[in-house]
Each structure stands twice: as C-alpha cells, then as structure tokens.
XYZ file of C-alpha atoms in Angstrom:
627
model
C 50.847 -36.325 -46.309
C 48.703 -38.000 -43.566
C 46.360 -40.892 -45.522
C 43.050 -40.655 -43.746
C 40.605 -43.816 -44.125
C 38.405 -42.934 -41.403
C 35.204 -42.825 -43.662
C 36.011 -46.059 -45.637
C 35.339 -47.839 -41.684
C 33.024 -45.589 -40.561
C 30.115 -48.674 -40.658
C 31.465 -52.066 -39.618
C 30.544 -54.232 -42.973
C 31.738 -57.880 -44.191
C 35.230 -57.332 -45.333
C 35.678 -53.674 -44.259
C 39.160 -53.929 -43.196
C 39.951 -56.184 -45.818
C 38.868 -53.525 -48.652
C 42.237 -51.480 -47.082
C 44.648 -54.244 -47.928
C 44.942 -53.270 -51.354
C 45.930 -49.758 -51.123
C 49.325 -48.839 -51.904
C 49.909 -45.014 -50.614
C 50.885 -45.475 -46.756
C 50.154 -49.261 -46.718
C 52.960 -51.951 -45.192
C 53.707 -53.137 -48.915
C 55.436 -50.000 -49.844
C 57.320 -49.607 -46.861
C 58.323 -53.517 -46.608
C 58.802 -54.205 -50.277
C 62.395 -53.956 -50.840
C 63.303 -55.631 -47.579
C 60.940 -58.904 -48.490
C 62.358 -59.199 -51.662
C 66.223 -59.635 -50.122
C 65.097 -62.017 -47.957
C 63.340 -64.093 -50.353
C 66.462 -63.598 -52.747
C 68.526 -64.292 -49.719
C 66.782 -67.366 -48.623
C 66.317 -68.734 -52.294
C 70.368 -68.257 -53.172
C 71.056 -70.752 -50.146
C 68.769 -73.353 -50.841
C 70.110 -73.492 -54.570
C 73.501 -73.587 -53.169
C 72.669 -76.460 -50.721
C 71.012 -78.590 -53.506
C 72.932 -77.951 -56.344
C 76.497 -76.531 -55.280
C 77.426 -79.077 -51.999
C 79.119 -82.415 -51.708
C 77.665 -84.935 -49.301
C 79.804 -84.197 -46.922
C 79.237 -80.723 -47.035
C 75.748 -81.324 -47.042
C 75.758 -83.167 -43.912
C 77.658 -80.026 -42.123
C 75.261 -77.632 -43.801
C 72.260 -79.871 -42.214
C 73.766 -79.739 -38.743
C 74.147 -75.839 -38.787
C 71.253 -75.569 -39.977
C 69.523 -77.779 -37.251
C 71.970 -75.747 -34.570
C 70.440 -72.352 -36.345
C 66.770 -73.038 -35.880
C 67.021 -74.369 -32.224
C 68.504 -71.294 -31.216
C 66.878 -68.642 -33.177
C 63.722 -69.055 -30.699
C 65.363 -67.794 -27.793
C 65.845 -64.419 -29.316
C 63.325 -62.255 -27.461
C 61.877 -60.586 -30.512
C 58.656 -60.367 -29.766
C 59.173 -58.858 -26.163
C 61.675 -56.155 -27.401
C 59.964 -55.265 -30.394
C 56.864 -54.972 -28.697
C 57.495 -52.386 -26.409
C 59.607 -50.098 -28.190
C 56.966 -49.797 -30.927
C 54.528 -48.993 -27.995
C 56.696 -46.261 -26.630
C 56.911 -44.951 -30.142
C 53.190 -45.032 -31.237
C 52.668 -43.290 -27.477
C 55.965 -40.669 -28.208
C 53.845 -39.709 -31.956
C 50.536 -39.329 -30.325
C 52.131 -36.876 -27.291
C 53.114 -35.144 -30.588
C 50.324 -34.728 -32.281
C 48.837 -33.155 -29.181
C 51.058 -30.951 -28.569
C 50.889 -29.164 -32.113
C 50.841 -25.168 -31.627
C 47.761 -23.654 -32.210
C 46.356 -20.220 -32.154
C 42.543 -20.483 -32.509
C 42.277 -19.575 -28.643
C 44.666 -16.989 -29.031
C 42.777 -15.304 -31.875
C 39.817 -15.347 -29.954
C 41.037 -13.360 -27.167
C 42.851 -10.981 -29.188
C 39.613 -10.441 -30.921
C 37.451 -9.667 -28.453
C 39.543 -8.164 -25.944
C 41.446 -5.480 -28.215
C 39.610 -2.816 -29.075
C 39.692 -0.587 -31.677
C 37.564 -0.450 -35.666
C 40.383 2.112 -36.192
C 43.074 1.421 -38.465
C 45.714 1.325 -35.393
C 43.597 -1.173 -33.596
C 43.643 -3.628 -36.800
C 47.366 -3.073 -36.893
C 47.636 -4.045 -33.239
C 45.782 -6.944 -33.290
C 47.296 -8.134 -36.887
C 51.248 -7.399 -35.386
C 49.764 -9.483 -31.980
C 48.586 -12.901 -34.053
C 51.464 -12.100 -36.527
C 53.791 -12.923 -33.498
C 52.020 -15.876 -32.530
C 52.507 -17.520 -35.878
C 56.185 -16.535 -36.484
C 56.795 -18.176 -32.688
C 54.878 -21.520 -34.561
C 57.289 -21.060 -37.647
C 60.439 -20.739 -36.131
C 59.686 -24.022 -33.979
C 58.372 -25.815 -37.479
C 61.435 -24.967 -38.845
C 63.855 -26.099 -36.520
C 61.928 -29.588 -35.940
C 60.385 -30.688 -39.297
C 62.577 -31.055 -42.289
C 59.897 -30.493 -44.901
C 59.222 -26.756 -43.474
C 63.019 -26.258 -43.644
C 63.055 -26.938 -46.664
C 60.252 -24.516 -47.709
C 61.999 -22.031 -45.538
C 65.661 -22.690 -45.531
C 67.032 -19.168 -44.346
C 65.160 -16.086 -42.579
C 65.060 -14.242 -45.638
C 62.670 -16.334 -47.113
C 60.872 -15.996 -43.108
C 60.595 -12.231 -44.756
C 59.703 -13.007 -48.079
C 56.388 -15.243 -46.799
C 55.309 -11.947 -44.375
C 56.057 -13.414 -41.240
C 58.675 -10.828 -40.061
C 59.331 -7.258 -41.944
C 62.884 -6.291 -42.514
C 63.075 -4.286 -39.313
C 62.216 -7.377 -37.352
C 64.838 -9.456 -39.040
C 67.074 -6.645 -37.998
C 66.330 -6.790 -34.296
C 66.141 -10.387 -34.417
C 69.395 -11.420 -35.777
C 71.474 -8.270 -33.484
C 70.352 -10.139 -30.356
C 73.173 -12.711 -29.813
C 72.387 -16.232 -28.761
C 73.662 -19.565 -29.046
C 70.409 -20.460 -28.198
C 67.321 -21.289 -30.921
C 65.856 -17.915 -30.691
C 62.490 -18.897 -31.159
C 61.323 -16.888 -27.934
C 61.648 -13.750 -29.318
C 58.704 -13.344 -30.623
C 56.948 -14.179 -27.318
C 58.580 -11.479 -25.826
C 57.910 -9.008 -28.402
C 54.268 -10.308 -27.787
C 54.228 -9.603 -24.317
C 55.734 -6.193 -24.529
C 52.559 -5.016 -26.891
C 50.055 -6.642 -25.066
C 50.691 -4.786 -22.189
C 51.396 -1.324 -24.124
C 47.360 -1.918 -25.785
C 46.622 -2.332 -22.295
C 48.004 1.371 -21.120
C 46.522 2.805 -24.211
C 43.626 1.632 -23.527
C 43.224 -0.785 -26.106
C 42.294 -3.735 -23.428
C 40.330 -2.145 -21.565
C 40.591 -4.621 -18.015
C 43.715 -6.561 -16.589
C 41.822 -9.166 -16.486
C 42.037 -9.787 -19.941
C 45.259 -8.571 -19.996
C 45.873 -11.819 -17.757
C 44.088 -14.219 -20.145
C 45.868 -12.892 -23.349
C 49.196 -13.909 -21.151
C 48.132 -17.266 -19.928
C 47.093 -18.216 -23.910
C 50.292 -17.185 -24.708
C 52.254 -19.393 -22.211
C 50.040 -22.305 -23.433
C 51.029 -21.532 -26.913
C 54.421 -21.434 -25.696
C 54.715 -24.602 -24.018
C 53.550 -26.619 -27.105
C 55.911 -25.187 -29.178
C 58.651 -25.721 -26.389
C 57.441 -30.043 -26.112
C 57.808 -29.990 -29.673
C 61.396 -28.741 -29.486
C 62.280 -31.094 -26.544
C 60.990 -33.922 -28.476
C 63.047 -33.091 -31.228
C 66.262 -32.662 -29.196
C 65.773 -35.930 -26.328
C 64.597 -38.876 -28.701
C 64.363 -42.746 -27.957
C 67.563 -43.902 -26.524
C 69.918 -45.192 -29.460
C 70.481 -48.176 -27.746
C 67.076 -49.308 -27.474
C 66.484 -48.529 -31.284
C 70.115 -50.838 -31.877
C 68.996 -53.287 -29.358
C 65.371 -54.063 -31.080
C 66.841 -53.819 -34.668
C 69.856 -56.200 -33.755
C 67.326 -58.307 -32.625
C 64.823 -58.100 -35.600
C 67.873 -58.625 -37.994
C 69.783 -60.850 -36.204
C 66.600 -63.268 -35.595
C 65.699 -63.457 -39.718
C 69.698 -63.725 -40.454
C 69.510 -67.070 -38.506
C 66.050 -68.289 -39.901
C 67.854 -68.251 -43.384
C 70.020 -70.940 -42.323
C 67.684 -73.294 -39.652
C 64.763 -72.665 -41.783
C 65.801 -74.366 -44.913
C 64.132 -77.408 -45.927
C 66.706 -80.127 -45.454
C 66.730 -83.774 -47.281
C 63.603 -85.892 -45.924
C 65.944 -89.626 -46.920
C 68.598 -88.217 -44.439
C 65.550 -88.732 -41.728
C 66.096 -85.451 -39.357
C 63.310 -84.711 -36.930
C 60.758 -81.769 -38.199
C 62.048 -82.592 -41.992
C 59.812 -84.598 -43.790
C 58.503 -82.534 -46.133
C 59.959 -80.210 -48.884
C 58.184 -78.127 -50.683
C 61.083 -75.200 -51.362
C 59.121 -72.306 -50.141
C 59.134 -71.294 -46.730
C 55.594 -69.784 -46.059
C 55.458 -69.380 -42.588
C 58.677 -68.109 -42.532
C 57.952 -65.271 -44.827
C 54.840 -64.538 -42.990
C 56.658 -64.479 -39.989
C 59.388 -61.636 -41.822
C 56.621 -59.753 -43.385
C 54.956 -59.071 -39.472
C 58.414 -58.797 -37.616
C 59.904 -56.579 -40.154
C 56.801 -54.836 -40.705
C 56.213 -54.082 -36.756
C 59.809 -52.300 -36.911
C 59.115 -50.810 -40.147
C 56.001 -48.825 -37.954
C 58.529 -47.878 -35.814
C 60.585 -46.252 -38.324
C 57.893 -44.825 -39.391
C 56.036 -42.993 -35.928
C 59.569 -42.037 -34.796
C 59.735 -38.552 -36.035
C 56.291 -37.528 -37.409
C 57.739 -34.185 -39.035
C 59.743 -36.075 -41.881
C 58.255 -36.460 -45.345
C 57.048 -39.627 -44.950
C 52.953 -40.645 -46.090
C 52.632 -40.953 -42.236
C 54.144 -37.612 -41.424
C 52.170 -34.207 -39.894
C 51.807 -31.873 -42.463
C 53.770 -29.149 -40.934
C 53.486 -26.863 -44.286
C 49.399 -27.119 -43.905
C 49.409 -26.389 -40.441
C 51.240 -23.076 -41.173
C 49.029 -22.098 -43.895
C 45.994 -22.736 -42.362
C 46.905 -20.860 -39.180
C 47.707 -17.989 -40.780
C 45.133 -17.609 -42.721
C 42.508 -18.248 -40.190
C 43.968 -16.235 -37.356
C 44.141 -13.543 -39.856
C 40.639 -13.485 -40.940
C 39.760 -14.014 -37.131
C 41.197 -9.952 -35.991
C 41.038 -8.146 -38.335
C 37.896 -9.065 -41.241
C 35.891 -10.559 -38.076
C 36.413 -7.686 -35.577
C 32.975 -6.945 -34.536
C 31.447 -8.187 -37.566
C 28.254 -9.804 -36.084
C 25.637 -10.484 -38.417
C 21.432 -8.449 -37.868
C 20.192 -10.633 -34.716
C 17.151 -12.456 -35.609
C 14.151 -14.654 -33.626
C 15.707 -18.253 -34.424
C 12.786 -20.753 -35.665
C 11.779 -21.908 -32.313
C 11.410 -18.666 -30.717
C 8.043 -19.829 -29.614
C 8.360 -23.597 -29.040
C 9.353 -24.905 -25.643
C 10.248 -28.208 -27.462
C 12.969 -27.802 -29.968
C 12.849 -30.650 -32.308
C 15.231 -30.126 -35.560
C 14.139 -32.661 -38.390
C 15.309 -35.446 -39.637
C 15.658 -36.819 -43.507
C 14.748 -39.921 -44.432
C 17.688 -41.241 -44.301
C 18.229 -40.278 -40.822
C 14.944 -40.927 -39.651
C 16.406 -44.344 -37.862
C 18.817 -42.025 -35.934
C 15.390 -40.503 -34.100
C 15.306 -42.329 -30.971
C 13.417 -41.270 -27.373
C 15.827 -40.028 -24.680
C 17.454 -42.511 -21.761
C 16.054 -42.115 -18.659
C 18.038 -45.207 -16.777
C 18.090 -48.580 -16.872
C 14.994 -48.756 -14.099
C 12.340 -46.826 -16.242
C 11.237 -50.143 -18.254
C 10.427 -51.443 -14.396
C 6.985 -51.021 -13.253
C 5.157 -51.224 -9.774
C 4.136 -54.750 -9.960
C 8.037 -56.401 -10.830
C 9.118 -53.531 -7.472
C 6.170 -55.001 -5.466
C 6.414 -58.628 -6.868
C 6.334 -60.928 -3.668
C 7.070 -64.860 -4.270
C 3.444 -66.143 -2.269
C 5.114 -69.443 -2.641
C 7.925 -68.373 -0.175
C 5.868 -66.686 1.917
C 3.635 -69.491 2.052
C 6.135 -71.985 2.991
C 7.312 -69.643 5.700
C 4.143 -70.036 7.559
C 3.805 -73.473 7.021
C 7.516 -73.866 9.016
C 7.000 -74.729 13.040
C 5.907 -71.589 15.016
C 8.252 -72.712 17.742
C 10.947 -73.177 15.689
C 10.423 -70.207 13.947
C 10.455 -68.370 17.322
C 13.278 -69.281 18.577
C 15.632 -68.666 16.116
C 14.065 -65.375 15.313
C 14.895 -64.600 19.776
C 18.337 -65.980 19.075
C 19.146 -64.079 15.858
C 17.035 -60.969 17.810
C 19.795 -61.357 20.665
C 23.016 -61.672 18.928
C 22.042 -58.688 16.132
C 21.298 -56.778 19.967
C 24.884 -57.768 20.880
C 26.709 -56.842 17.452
C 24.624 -53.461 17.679
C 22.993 -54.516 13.840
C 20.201 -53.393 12.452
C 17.735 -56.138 11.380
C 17.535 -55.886 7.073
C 14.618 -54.600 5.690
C 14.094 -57.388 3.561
C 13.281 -60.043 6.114
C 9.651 -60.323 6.137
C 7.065 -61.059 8.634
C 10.099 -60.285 11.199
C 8.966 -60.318 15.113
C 7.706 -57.112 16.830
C 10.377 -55.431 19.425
C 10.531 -53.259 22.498
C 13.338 -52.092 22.742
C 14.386 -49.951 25.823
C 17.080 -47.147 26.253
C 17.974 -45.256 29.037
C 20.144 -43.936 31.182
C 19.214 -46.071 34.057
C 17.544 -49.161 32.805
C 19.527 -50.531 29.259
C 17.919 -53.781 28.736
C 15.759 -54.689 26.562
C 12.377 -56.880 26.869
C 10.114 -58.533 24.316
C 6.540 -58.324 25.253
C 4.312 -61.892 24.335
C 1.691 -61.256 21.537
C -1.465 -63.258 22.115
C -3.838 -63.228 19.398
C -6.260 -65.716 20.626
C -6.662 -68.667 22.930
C -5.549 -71.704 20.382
C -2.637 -73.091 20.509
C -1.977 -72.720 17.103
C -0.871 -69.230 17.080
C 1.545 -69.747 20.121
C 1.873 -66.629 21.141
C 2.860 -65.544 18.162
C 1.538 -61.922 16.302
C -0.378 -62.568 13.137
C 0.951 -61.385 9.633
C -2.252 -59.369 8.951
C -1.954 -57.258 12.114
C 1.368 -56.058 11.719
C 1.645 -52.176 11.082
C 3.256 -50.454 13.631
C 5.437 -53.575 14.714
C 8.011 -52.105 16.653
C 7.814 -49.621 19.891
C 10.894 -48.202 21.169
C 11.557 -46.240 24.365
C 15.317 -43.690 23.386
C 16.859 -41.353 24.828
C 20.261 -39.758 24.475
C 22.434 -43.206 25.947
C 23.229 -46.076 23.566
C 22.072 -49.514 24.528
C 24.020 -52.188 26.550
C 23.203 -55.616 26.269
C 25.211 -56.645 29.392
C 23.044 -54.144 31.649
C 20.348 -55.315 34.085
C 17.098 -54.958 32.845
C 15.161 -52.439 34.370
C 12.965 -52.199 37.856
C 9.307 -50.648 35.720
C 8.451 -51.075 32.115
C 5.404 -48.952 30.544
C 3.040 -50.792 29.379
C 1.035 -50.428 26.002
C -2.551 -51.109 26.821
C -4.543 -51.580 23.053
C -8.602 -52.007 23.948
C -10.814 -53.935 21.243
C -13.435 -52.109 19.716
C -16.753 -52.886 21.009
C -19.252 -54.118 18.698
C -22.973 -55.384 19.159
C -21.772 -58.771 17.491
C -18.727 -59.541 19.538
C -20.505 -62.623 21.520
C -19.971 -63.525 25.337
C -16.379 -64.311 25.141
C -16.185 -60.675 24.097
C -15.764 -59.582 27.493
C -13.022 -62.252 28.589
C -10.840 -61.000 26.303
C -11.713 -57.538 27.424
C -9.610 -57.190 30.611
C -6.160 -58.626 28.969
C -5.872 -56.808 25.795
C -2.537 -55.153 26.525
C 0.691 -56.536 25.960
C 2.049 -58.864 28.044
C 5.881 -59.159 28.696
C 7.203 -62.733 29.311
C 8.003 -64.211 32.390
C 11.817 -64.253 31.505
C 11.888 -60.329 30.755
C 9.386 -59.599 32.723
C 10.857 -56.963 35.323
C 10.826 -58.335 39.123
C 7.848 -57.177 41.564
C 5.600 -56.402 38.646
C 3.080 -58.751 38.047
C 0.815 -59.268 35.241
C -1.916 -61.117 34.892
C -1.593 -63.404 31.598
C -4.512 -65.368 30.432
C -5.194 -67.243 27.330
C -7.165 -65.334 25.875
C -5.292 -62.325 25.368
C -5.175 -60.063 22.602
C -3.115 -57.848 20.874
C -4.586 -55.676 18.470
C -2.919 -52.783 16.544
C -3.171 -48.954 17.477
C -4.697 -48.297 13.690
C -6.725 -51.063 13.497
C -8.542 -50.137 16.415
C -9.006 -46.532 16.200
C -8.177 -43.787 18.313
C -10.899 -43.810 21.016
C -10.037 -47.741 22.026
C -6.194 -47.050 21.731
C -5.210 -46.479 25.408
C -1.416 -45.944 26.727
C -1.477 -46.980 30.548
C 1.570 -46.808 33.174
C 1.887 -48.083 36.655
C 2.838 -45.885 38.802
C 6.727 -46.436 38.459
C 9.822 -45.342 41.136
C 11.383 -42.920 38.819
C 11.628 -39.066 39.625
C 9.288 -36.771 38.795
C 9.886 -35.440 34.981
C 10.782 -38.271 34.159
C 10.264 -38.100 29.814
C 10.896 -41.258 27.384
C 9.284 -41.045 23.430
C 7.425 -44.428 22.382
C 8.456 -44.354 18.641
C 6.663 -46.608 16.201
C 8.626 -47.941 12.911
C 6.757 -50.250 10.187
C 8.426 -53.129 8.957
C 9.355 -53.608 5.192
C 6.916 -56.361 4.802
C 4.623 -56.755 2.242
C 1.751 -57.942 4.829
C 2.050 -54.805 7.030
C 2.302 -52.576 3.741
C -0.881 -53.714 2.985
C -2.297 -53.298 6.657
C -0.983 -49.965 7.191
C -3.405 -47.379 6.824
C -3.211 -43.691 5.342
C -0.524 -41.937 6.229
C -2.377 -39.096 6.090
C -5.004 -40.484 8.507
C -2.335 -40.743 10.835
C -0.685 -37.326 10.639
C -2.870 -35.699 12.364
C -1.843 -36.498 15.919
C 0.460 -34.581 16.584
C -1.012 -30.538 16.637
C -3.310 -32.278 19.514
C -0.988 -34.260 21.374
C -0.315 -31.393 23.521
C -3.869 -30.758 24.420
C -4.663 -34.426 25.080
C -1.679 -34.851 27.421
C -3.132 -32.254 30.046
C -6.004 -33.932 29.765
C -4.782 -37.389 31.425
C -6.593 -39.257 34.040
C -5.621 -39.359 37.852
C -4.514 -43.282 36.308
C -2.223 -42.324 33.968
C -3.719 -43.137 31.049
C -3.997 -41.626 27.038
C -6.972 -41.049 26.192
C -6.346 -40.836 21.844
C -9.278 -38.339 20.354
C -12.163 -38.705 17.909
C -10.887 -37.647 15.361
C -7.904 -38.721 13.462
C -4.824 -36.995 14.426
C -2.020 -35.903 12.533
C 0.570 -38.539 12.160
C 3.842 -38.198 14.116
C 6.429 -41.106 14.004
C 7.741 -40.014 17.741
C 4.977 -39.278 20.658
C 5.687 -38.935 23.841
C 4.349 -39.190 27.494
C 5.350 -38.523 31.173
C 5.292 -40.569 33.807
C 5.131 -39.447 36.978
C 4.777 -41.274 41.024
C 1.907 -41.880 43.188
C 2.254 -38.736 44.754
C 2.414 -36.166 41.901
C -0.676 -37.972 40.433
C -2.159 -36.211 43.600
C -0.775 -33.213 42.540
C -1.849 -33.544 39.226
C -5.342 -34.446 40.239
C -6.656 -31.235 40.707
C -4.876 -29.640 37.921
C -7.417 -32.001 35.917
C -10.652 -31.153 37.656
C -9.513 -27.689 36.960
C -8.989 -28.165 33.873
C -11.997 -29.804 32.639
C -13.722 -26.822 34.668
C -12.587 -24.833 32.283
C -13.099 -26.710 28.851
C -16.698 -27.102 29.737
C-alpha cells in the first residue's frame, strides 16, 4: 500500500523532514536492514581475523592487499552508473502512474449522451461501463501480481460480476495466442453504435466522443501492458548491481584499519569501526535498493499502486455515475449571491491570513512621480557642458544615425530640432540655425523651454538617401512674435528675421537669406495661431507639387512641460481646408483665431510664379464671396 506523508510536510517547520526518519513502514531501514547487517558482520569477521588469527608475515600480505584494494576501489564508477539508472527508473514509475486506466470521462459521456429512464436504457448504459472496467481488469491482471492473485482464473472474473457466464462463453471460444484483453473494447464498440441506431444517442457526434474516450481508455491500458512486457535492459540492471556489489566487496578489504607502528600512509588511527564506510553502504545500497523498489510499481511492495483499490473504486463509482445519477439533478435554486456583483465567500479565523487583495503586476506599486522622476542634477550638468561642444557632436551623431537609417532614442533629452527632407527629387537633408537672441551665449542654439514641436519633416512615398544632392528650394517656416505694447524698440529688429534660418553649409545654392543676430525662433504654440505664418518662395517645381510638414515632440521632460493641450491643438484640422483656399497671392498660411483641431500631419501646396497669377483671382473671388 502506497505510504502517503504529504500532510506531515505540508508547512516547512524546524525538523520537518527529520520527524520522517523514524518511521518504519516504507522507510530505507526496512528495506536496507538485512543487507547492513552482512556487511557489518562481513567487515567485523575480517578485522578479527586480521588481529587475532594472522602471523606477521601474513599480516604484512594482508596490509598490502588491503592497501592494493582501497586504491582501486575508487575507480569503480558507482556513482555515475547508479545514478542514472535510478533516474530512468523513478521516470519509468512516474510514466506509470500516469498512465493508470480510468473511466471517470467515460462515465460521463455515457451518462449524458445515452438516453433512456427506462429499464433498457439503465441496462445499456450499465453493460457499456461494465465493459470498460472488465477491459481495466483483464490488463490489472495480467500486469500486477497482487490482482492475480485476487483473481487467479476467469471464473472468479465471473464470480466478482465483471463478465456473466455467457460472456465467459464467447470470450474463451475466440482463439488467440494473444492476451485477449481487447475484447471487451470491441464488444463496446459494437453497442455503442447499436444505442446509436435505436436511438439511444441521439447525434453522431456523440457517438464520436463515446469512441475517442474509449481509444484513450484503451491506450492506457495498452502502455501499461507494454511496460510490463519491454522493461529496463537486464544488462543495465547487472551492470549497476555488479558495480554496487562489487565496489562494497572491495571496501571490506582496503577499508580495514591496518596497524598504525607498521607506519602506512592514511593509517594512523584505529578505532575498529568504519563509520564512513558504513555511511557510504547505507546511501549506495540504499540508492539501488529505490531502484528495486520503483521498478515494477504493481508488486506488493509498501511502494506499490494499489491495483485492488483502483478496481474497486472504479467500479463502484462508474456504477453509481449511469445508472443512480442518470438525470438525477437536484430543485435549481438562486445561489447566495444571486444579487451581488462581488462574490466574496468568507473566511474563518483561521484562514483570515489567507485573505489577500488581488495582483495586478509588478508596476501597480509605481506612481507618476518615480515614471516622471527626472535627475535635475544631470540635466543640470548637461547645460553647464560647452554649447559648441555640445553641438557638434550632437551634428556628428545627427549624421551618422542619418547614414545607418536609426532612429534617435527617445530617451535622449534636450536632443536638437531636425528638418528632415524626403522626396523624390531632392533627398538631402538640411538643419535650419535656431537663434534665440543676439548673445553669444546661446550660440545659435534652441532653448530647452521652447521646445514642443521640435522636429518638422517634409515625406513622401521615397526613402531618404544620404549620398543625394541636397535640393535646389527648401520651404521655409516663417514663426512671427506676438506683438505686445511692452516689447521695447528692439521689438521691431527682431521683427523681420523671425523665421528659421538654414546654415550656410545646407543652405541650398541661389537662395539667399538674410541672417542677422538678432533672430528668433519661437514655437508655433507658443505664439498662437494668428502670428504662426508658413511662407514659401516661389520654388521651380511643377505645378501640384504636394509635401506634408509633420511635427513630432521629443520625449523630453522640458518640452513635456512646454507642450500645450492636446486638445487645444486638435482643432486644426476640420479648417485646414478652408484656410488653404484662402492663401495670399505670397504664398503664405494664414493659421485662424481660433484654436484648431490638432492634426500631427498638415499640409500645403506650393505652386510657381505663374500659377500664383492664376490663383490670384481665384482669391479675390473668393473673398467676394465670404463677405
């Protein structure tokens, strides 16, 4: 009978395991007993023999073998053998276990799907489970010696109910060498499918299901069997016991305790009793005694599957399951929380510790500020850095990330504003100067609170080239500064050169710009939509002509905080379409009052000298008519 412990470990506790050492039933002592006690017998017959018994001289031979027997005994690979054949058995008695036959699914099926309170419909579904367990018997029978013992011949198969006297009659006329254990599978089959043409299973679907159970059923009985006929090799189990016995037979010799006046190396000390060395039996011979053990799980020993059980409790069960629990539902009833949205069952006292809130991830204990957190120090030390410096190596890093075709990480902050161009015809790219004011401080250089829409990008449907030309006309973004009664006199320089500026080495050839010092760039949001203009020189390019100006945010915490509403930029784009007709003879968007809905991608179209001619007195035309 199996010897279950589970609940005396359920807790881990000081000395848990060690409360299991002094049980007898199942435990290593009472397998390992009668082995230990020849060895020590063994062991203690030649050392009384070697003290007592000997002459010198024979002494002094005895030493040497013995010497000669404990060099050599180490290179027996004990622990190697013995070590995976007991892991090939403990995996070989698990595959076992799993593979037990039975019929709970089976019983289900055959209860719901065959029909019938009549008393023809209990004795098909009680001849249909009946089959199931005789299949389970005959397999029990053949494999487990316990079971053949409790059922030794097939009349005492008829005696326990399993098979009537016709049945034994049918079953013993068919003629097979074979273990005939299928028969009742087919006998199975056959009724199945006559319920099914009376009626009794009333789709082939279920039919189908009953069928597929069956040949599950089937194929654990049939692992069973083959693990009963195709065992461990026998020369692996001779190999590792060879080894096990042949290892301790030499450590009865080499590991006796030898004179200490005779001076031998490693024998100084006697003290008659060999500890180690018994230790050393006791977990060698024990390892192998687990193996002799898990082999075959259907013996009779404390280890063992309780075959017996298994049939009783099957039978019983799958029994009670067709016939007594045929459509025998119990009066449905509102359950408890019929009107709670929030079932809570309660908890004793005792279990109240078990009541714990449910795990949301690993991120819930996180809030906004440790997301947000931003190290001012860093940030601080940034800005101290040379703005030269700075700007260079951001241009070089810009260039070679252009090259490799990589994105720049999000996590870079404060990272330069781009223009990047991408056409069909023109492929470069150009970096417009930012001028913030006319100290030479700032070097040209945007400042960290102005950045919210840092980067403008022309696209279309070619991919960028790095090695192409850059291109004849560039758009430029024209950004006016509010006007305010307190702006002073130098107001009004700054007034004429608040667009951006390219540089002289991007700066397209034939287009000149004028570049003062006391330019500005200013952000679309920060200065409304009535000072935000979008001006284009009259560029070379055919008429139709379309590009999209697309702004993208950086990940920075500066132009997080500088970025306005998104909402109070969504509006933009149900009126783009309006204020695009609306254009001046110059080319120039004109943003409304009001604040438009907010569209990451805008677009404009540029056109020559001559259709702004054209388009002229569409204008007048048009503002005819909106007045």
């Amino acid at each position: 009978m199996t010897v279950t412990y589970s609940s005396k470990v359920a807790n881990a506790s000081f000395f848990s395991f060690h409360r299991l050492l002094l049980r007898w039933r199942g435990s290593i002592y009472k397998l390992l007993y009668r082995e230990f006690l020849l060895f020590l017998l063994l062991y203690s017959a030649l050392s009384v023999v070697y003290r007592l018994a000997l002459s010198e001289r024979q002494k002094r031979q005895f030493e040497k073998l013995a010497m000669y027997c404990d060099k050599y005994a180490e290179q027996i690979p004990v622990t190697f053998v013995l070590g995976f054949y007991v892991t090939l058995v403990v995996n070989r008695w698990w595959n076992q276990f799993v593979n037990l036959p039975w019929p709970d699914r089976l019983m289900f099926l055959i209860s719901s799907c065959v029909q019938g309170k009549d008393e023809y419909g209990r004795l098909l579904r009680r001849t249909l489970i009946r089959y199931v367990n005789l299949t389970s018997l005959l397999i029990f029978r053949s494999v487990s010696t316990a079971v053949c013992k409790r059922f030794p011949t097939m009349e005492h198969v008829v005696e326990a109910g399993f098979m009537t006297p016709e049945e034994r009659k049918v079953y013993e006329n068919i003629r097979s060498p074979h273990l005939k254990y299928w028969i009742p599978v087919v006998w199975f089959s056959n009724l199945a499918v006559k319920a099914r043409e009376e009626g009794r299973i009333k789709d082939s679907i279920d039919l189908q299901l009953i069928h597929q159970e069956m040949n599950v059923f089937r194929t654990w009985c049939a692992t069973l069997f083959g693990y009963d006929w195709v065992g461990i090799p026998l020369v692996y189990t001779q190999v590792v016991t060879l080894a096990v016995y042949t290892f301790f037979f030499a450590c009865l010799i080499g590991r006796q305790f030898l004179d200490p006046a005779q001076g031998h190396q490693g024998h100084d000390l006697d003290i008659y009793v060999p500890v180690f060395t018994l230790l050393q039996f006791f977990f060698y011979s024990g390892w192998l005694k687990v193996a002799e053990q898990l082999i075959n799980p259907f013996g009779e020993d404390d280890d063992d599957f309780e075959a017996n059980w298994i049939i009783d409790r099957n039978l019983q069960v799958s029994l009670l399951a067709v016939d007594e629990m045929h459509m025998n539902l119990p009066r449905m009833t509102k359950d408890i929380y019929w009107n709670d949205s929030e079932a809570r069952p309660p908890y004793t006292l005792a279990a109240a510790d078990y009541c714990i809130p449910s795990f949301l991830g690993s991120t819930t204990d996180m809030g906004l500020s440790d997301i947000l957190q931003v190290d001012e120090s860093e940030v601080s030390d940034k800005r101290q850095q040379d703005p030269v410096l700075v700007w260079r190596q951001k241009s070089v890093l810009g260039r070679v990330r252009r090259l490799l075709s990589v994105q720049e990480p999000p996590d870079l902050p404060l990272s330069r504003p781009a223009f990047k161009r991408h056409s069909s015809d023109a492929t470069g790219s150009f970096f417009p100067d930012f001028r913030v004011d006319s100290r030479p401080d700032n070097m040209g250089f945007p400042s960290p609170n102005m950045d919210t829409l840092s980067t403008l990008r022309e696209v279309s449907s070619n991919p960028p080239s790095p090695e192409s030309p850059p291109p004849a006309v560039f758009p430029r973004l024209v950004v006016s500064p509010p006007f305010s009664g307190d702006a002073g006199p130098n107001f009004e320089a700054l007034k004429p050169h608040n667009g951006l500026d390219p540089s002289p080495s991007e700066e397209a050839p034939g287009l000149e710009t004028p570049r003062t010092s006391s330019s500005v760039c200013c952000s679309p949001t920060q200065l409304g939509p009535k000072e935000f203009r979008w001006t284009h020189n009259p560029p070379s390019r055919p008429r139709g002509r379309q590009f999209s100006l697309q702004f993208s945010r950086q990940s920075s915490k500066a132009s997080v905080r500088s970025l306005p509403s998104p909402k109070g930029l969504g509006r933009r784009k149900r009126t783009l379409a309006r204020f695009q007709s609306r254009r001046s003879p110059a080319d120039t968007l004109q943003l409304p009052d009001r604040e438009p809905e907010y569209d990451n991608d805008f677009q404009g179209l540029a056109g020559t000298e001559d259709d702004e001619k054209e388009e002229a007195g569409d204008s007048e035309e048009i503002k005819k008519q909106d007045s």
